[in-house]
CSV table of C-alpha atoms and ligand atoms in Angstrom, one decimal:
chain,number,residue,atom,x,y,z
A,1,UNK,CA,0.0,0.0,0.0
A,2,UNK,CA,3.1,2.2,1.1
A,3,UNK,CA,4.8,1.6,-2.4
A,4,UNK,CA,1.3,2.2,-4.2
A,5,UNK,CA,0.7,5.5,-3.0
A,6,UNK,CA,4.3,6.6,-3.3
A,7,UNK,CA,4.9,5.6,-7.2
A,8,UNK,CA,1.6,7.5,-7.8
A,9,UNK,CA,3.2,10.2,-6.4
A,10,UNK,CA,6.3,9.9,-8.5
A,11,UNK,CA,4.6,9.7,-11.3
A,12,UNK,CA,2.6,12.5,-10.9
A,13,UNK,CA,5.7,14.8,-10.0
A,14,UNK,CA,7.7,13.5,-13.1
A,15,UNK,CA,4.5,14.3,-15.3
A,16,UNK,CA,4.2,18.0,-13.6
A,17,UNK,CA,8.7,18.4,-14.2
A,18,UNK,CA,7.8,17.5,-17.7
A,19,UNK,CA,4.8,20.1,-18.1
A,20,UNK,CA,6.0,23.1,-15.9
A,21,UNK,CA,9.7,23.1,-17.7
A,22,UNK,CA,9.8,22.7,-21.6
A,23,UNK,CA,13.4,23.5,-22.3
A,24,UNK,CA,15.6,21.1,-20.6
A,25,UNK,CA,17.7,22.7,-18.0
A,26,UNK,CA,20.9,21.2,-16.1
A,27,UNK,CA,19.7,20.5,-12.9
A,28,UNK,CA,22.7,21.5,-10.4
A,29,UNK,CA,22.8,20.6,-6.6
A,30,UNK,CA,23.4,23.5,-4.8
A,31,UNK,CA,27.4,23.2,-3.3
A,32,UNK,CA,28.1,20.0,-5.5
A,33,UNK,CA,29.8,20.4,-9.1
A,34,UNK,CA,28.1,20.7,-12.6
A,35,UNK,CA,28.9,20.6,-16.3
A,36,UNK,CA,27.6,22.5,-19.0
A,37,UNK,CA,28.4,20.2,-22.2
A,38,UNK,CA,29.2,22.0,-24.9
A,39,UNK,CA,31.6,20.2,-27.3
A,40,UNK,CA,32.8,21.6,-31.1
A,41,UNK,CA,31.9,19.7,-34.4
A,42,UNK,CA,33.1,21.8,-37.3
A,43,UNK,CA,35.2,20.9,-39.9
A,44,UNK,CA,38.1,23.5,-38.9
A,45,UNK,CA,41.5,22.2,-37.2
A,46,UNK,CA,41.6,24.1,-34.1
A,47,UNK,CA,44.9,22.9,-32.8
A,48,UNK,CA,46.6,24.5,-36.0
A,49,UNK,CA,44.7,28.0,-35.0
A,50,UNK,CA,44.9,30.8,-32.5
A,51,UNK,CA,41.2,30.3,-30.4
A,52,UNK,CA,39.5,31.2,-27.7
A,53,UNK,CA,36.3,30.3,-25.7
A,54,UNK,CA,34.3,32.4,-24.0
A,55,UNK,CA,31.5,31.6,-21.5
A,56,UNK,CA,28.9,34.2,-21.0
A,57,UNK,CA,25.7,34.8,-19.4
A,58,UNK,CA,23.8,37.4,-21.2
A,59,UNK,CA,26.2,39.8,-21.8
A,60,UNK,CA,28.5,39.4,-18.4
A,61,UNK,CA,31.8,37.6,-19.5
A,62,UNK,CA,32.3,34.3,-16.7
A,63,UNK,CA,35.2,32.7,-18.4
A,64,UNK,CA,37.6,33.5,-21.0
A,65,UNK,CA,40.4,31.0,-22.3
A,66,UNK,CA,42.7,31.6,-25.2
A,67,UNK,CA,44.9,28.7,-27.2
A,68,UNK,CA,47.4,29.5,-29.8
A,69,UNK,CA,47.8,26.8,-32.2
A,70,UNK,CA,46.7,24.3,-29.6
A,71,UNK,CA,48.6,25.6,-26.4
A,72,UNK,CA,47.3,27.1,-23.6
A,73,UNK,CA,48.1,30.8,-22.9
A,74,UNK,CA,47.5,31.1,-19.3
A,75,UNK,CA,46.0,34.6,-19.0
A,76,UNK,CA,45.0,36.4,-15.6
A,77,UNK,CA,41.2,36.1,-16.1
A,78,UNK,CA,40.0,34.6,-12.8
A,79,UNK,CA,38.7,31.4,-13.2
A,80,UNK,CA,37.3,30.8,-9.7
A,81,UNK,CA,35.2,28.2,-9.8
A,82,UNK,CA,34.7,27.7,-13.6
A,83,UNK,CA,37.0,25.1,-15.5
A,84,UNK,CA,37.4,24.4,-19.1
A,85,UNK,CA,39.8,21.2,-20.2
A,86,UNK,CA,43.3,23.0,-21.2
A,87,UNK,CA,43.3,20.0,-24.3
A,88,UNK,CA,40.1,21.8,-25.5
A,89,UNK,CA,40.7,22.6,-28.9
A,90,UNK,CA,42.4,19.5,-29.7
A,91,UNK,CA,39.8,17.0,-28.6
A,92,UNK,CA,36.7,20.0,-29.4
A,93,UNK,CA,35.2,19.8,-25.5
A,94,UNK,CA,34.7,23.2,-24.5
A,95,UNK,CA,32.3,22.2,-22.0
A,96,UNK,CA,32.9,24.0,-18.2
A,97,UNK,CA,32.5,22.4,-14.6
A,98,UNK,CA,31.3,24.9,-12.3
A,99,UNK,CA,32.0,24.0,-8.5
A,100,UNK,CA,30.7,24.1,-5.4
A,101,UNK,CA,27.1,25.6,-7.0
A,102,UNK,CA,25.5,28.7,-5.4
A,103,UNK,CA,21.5,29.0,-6.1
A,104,UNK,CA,22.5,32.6,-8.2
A,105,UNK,CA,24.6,30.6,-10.6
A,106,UNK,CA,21.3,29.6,-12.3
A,107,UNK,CA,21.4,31.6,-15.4
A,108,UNK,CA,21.3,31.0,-19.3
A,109,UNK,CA,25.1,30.4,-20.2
A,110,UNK,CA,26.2,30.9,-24.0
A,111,UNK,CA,29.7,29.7,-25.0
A,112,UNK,CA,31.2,31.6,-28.1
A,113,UNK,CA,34.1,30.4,-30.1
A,114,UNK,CA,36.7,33.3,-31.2
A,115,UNK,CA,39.0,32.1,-34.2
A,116,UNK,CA,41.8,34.5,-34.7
A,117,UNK,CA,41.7,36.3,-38.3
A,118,UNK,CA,37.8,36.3,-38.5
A,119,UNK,CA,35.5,38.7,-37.5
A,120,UNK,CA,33.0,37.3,-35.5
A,121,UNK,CA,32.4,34.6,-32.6
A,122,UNK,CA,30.8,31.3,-33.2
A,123,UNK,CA,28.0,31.0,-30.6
A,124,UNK,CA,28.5,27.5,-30.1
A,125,UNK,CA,26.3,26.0,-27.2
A,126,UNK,CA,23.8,28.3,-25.2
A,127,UNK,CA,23.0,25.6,-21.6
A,128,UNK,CA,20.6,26.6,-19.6
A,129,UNK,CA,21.4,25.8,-15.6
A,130,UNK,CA,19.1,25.3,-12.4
A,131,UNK,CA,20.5,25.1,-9.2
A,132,UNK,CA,18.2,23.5,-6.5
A,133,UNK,CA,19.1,22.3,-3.2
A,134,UNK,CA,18.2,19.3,-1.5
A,135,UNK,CA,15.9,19.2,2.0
A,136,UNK,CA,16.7,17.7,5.3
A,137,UNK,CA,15.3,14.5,5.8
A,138,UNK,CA,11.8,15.6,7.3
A,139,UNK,CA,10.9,15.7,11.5
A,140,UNK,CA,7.9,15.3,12.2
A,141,UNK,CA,6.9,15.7,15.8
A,142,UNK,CA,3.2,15.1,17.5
A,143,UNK,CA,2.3,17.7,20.0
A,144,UNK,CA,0.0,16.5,23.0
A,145,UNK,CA,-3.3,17.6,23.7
A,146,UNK,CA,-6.1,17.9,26.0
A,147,UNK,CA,-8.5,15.0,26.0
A,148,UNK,CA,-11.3,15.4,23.1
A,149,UNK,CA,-9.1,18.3,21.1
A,150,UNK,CA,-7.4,17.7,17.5
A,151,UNK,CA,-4.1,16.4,17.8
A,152,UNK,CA,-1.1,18.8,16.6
A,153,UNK,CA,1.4,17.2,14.2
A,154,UNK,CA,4.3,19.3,13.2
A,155,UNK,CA,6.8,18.5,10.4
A,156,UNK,CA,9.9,20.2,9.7
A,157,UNK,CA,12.2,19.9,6.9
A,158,UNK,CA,14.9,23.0,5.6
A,159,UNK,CA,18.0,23.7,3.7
A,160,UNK,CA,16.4,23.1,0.3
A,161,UNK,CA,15.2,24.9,-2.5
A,162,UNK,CA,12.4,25.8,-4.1
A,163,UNK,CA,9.6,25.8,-2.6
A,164,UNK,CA,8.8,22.4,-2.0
A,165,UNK,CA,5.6,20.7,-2.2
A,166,UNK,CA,4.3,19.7,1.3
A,167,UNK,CA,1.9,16.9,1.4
A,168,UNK,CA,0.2,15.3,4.6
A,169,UNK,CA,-1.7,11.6,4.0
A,170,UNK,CA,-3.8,10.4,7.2
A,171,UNK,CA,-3.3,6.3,7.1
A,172,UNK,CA,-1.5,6.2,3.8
A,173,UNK,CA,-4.2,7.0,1.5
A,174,UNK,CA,-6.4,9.9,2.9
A,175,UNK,CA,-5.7,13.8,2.3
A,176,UNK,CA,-6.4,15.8,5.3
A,177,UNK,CA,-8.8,18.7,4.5
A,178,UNK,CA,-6.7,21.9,3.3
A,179,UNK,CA,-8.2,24.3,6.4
A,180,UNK,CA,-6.4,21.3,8.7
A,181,UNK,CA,-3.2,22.3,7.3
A,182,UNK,CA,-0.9,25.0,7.6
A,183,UNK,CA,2.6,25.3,5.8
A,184,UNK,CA,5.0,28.1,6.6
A,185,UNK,CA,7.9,28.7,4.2
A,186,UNK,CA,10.5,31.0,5.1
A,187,UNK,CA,14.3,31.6,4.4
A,188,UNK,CA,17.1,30.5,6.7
A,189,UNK,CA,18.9,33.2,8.1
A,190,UNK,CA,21.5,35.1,6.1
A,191,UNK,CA,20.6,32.8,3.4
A,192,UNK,CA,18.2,31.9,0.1
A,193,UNK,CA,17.8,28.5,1.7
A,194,UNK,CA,14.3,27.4,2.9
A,195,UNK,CA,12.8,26.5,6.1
A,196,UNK,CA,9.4,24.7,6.4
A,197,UNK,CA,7.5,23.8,9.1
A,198,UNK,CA,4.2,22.6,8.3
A,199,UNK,CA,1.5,22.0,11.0
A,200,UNK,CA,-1.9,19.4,10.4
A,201,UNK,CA,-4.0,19.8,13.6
A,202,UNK,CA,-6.9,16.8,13.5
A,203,UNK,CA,-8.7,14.9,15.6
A,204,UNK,CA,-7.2,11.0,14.9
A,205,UNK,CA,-6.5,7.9,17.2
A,206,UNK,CA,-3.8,6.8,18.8
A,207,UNK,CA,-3.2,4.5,16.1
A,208,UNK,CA,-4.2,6.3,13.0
A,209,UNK,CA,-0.2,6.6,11.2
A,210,UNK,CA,0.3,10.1,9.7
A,211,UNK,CA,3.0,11.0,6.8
A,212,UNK,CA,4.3,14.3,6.2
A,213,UNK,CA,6.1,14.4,2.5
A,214,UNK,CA,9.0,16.5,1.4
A,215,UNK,CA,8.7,16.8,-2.4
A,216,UNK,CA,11.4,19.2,-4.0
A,217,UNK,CA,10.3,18.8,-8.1
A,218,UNK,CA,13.0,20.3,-9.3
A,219,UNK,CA,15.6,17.9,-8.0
A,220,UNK,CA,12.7,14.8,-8.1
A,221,UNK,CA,13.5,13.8,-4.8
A,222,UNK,CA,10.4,13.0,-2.3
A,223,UNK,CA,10.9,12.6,1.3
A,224,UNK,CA,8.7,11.3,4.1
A,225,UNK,CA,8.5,11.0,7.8
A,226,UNK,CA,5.9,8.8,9.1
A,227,UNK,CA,4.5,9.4,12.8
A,228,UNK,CA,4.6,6.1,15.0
A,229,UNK,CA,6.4,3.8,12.9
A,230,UNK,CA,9.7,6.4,13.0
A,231,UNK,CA,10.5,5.7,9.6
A,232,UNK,CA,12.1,8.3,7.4
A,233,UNK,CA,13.8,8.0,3.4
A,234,UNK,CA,13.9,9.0,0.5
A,235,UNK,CA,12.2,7.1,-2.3
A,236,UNK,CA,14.3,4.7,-3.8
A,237,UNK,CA,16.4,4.4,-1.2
A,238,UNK,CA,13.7,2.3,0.6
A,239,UNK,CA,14.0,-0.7,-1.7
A,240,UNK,CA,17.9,-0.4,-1.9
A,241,UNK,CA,17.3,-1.2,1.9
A,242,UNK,CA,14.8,-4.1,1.2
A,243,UNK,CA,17.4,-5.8,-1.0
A,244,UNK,CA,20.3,-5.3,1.5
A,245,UNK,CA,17.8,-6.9,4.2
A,246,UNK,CA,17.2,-9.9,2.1
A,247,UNK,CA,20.8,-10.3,1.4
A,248,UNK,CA,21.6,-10.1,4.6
A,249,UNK,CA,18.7,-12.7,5.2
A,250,UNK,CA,20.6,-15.1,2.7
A,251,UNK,CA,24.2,-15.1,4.1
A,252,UNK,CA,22.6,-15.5,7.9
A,253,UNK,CA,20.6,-18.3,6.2
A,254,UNK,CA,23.7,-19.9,4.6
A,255,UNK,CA,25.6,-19.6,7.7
A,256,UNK,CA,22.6,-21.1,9.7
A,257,UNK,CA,22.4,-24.1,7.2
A,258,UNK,CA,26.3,-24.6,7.0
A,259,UNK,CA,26.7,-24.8,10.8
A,260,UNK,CA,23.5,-27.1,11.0
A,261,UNK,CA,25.0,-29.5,8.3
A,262,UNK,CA,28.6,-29.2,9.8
A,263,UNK,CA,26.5,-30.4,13.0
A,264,UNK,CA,25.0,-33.3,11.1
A,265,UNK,CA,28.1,-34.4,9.5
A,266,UNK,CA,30.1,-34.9,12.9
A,267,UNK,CA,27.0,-36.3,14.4
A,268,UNK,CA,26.4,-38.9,11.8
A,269,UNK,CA,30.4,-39.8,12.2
A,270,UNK,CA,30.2,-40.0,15.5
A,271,UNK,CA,27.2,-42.3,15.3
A,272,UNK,CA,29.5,-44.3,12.5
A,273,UNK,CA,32.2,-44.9,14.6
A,274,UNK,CA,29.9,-46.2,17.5
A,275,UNK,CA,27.5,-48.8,15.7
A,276,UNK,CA,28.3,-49.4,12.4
A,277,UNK,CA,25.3,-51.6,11.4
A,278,UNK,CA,23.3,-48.5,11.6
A,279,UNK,CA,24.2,-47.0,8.3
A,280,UNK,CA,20.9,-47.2,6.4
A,281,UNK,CA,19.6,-45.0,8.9
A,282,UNK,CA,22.5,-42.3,8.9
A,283,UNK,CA,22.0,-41.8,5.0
A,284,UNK,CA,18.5,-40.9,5.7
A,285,UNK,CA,19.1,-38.2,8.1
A,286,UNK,CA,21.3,-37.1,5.6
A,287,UNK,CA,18.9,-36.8,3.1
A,288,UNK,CA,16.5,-35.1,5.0
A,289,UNK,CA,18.9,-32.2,5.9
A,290,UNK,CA,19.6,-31.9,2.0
A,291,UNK,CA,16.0,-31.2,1.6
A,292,UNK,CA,15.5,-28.5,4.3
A,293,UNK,CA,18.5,-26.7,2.4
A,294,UNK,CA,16.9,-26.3,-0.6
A,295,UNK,CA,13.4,-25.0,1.6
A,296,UNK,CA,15.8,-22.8,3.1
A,297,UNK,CA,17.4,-21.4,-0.4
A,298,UNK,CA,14.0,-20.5,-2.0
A,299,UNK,CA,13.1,-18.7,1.6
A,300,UNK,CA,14.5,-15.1,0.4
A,301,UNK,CA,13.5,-15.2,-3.6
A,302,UNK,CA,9.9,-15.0,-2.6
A,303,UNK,CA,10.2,-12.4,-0.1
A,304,UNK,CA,11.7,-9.7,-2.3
B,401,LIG,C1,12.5,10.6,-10.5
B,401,LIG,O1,13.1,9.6,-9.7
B,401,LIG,C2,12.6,8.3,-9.9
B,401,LIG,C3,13.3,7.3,-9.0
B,401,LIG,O2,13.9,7.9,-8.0
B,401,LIG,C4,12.8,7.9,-11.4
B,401,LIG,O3,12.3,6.6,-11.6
B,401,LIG,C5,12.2,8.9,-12.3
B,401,LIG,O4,12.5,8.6,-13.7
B,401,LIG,C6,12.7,10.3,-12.0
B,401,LIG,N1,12.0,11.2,-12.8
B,401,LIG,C7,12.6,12.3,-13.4
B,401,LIG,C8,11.7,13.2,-14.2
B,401,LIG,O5,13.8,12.4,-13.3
B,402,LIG,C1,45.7,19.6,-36.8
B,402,LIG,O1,46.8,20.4,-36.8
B,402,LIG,C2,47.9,19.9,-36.0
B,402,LIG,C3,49.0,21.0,-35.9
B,402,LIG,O2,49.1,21.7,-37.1
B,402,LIG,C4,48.4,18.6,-36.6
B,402,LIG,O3,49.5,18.1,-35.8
B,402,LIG,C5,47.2,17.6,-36.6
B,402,LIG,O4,47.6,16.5,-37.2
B,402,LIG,C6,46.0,18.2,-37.3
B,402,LIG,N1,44.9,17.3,-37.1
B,402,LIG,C7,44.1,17.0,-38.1
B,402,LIG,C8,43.0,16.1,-37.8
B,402,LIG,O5,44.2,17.4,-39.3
B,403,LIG,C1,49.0,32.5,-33.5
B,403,LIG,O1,49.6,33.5,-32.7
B,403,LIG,C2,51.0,33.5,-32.7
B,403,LIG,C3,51.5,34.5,-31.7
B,403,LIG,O2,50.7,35.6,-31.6
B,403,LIG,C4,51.5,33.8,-34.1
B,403,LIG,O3,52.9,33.8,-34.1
B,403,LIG,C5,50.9,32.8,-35.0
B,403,LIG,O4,51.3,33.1,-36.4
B,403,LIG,C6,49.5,32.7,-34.9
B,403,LIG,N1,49.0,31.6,-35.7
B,403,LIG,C7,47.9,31.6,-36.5
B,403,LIG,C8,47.6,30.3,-37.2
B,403,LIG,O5,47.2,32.6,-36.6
B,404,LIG,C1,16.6,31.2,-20.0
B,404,LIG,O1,16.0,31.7,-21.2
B,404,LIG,C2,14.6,31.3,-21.3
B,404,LIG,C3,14.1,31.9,-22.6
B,404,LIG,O2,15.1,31.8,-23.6
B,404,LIG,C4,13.9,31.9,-20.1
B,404,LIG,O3,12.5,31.5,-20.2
B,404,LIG,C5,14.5,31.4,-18.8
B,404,LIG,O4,13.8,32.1,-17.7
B,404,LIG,C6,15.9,31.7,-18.8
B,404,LIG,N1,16.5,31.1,-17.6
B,404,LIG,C7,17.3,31.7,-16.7
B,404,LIG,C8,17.7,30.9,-15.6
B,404,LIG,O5,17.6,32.9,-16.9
B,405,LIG,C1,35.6,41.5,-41.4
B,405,LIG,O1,35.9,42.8,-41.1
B,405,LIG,C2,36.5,43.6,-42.2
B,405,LIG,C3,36.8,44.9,-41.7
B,405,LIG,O2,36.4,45.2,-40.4
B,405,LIG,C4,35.4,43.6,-43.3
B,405,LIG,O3,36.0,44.3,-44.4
B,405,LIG,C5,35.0,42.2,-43.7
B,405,LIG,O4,34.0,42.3,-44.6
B,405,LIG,C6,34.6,41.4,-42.5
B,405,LIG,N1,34.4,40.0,-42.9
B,405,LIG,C7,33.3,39.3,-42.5
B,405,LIG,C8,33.3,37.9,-42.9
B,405,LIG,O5,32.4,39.8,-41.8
B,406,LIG,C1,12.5,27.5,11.1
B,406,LIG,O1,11.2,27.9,11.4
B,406,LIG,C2,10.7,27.4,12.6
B,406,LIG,C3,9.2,27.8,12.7
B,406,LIG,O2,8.9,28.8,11.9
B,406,LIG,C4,11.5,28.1,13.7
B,406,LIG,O3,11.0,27.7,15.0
B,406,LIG,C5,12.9,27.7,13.5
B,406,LIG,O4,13.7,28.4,14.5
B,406,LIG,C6,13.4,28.1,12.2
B,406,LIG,N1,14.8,27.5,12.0
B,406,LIG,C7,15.8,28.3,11.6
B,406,LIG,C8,17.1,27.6,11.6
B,406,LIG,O5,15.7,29.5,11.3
């Protein structure tokens, strides 16, 4: 039921990434490292001409590199965190990494070719680039209240961006009513970074399970915090654990089976050694064990 709800909800934030942004940005994660691809097909030899690459957004110069006939003249532009390959004219990838990614590096970027002796610049790629960042896995805490009132859940999530959608599900399935809710989005101190606390006061039982969910669209990553059972991931993750659990469930298996057949093995010597007209018997235990062993082996293929 868990898995149900949640794909629906995947597949309804895929289809809303697909509708809300036609041209196809580079996502970025905000203080990880990006690449704008840009790479040169022409026919011309670069490495036997004096070049240069330019990356620009709008008209604001970021990064300026010059080649002559294929070897790098190491100007004093500031490169900061903005790196082209020095090799780029002889292998035509003039693509850039930025680093550690701030949210106001999300701009339209335009890279321009320069080839000495002509007049104008090739524009060769133009990269658009979104920097999002991701959320803390969500907190979600149950406030107590007098006998007869709504209960007070609050969930708490920050250091993403944007906005995120905030979702609340009463027993997996059910949407609290939107007056039941309140979501308060603000930024972090001395920063663009978000901070959300979102609040669902309703009148449930002790054993109704609530979920808050974490949904940043731009980055597709959903998290959720569910109330009594303590569980908190990210989607995806959750199965990765599943099949580590059932691995694990194999080798603990296996080691079980081994020591009970190292066990049997001794035993049935043992039992050779002290009456040896007993050996129909012994082969039978033996058998028996074999069986159970391959019970045992088909134990964890059905429970993934
Ligand atoms: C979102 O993530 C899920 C799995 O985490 C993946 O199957 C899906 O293709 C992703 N959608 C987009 C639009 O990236
Ligand atoms: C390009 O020019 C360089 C230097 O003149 C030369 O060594 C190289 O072989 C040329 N490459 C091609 C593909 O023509
Ligand atoms: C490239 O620049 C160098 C130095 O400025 C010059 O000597 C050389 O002739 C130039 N080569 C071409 C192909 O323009
Ligand atoms: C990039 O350009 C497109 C239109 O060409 C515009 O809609 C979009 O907002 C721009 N993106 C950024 C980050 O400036
Ligand atoms: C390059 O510039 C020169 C002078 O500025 C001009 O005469 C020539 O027509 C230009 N060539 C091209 C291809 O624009
Ligand atoms: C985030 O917001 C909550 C509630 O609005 C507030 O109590 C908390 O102090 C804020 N956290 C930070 C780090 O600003």
């Amino acid at each position: 039921m868990t898995v149900s709800w949640f794909s629906g909800l995947l597949l309804l934030s895929a289809l809303t990434l697909r509708a809300s942004r036609g041209d196809k940005c580079v996502v970025g994660v905000f203080g990880e490292a990006t690449i704008l691809p840009c790479v040169y097909n022409g026919v011309k030899n670069l490495t036997a001409l004096n070049v240069s690459s330019e990356w620009r957004t709008g008209t604001e110069m970021m990064l300026r590199r010059e080649w002559t006939e294929g070897e790098e003249v190491l100007d004093a532009f500031p490169t900061g965190r903005m790196t082209v390959s020095s090799t780029a004219p002889q292998s035509g990838d003039f693509s850039v990494v930025i680093s550690d990614l701030h949210l106001s590096d999300s701009h339209n970027y335009s890279q321009y070719l320069q080839i000495q002796g002509q007049n104008q610049s090739l524009l060769l790629c133009s990269v658009c680039l979104t920097v999002a960042a991701r959320f803390t896995e969500p907190i979600l805490s149950r406030e107590d209240t007098k006998e007869g009132e709504p209960a007070k859940f609050i969930c708490h999530s920050r250091g993403g961006f944007p906005e995120p959608g905030v979702y609340w599900f009463i027993d997996h399935t059910q949407r609290p009513p939107v007056e039941a809710v309140g979501t308060h989005i603000v930024k972090l101190p001395a920063s663009e970074l978000l901070n959300v606390t979102s609040v669902l006061t309703e009148t449930v039982s002790e054993d109704t399970v609530v979920s808050c969910v974490i949904e940043n669209q731009v980055l597709n990553e959903t998290l959720s915090v569910t109330s009594g059972v303590l569980v908190s991931t990210v989607v995806g993750r959750a199965s990765q654990a599943m099949s580590m659990f059932s691995t694990g469930l194999c080798v603990v298996v296996g080691v079980l089976v081994a020591i009970a057949l190292a066990y049997q093995i001794k035993g049935d010597r043992l039992r050779r050694r002290g009456r040896q007209t007993h050996a129909e018997s012994d082969s039978e235990d033996t058998e028996m064990i074999v069986v159970n062993f391959e019970q045992l082996k088909s134990l964890p293929e059905t429970d993934v």
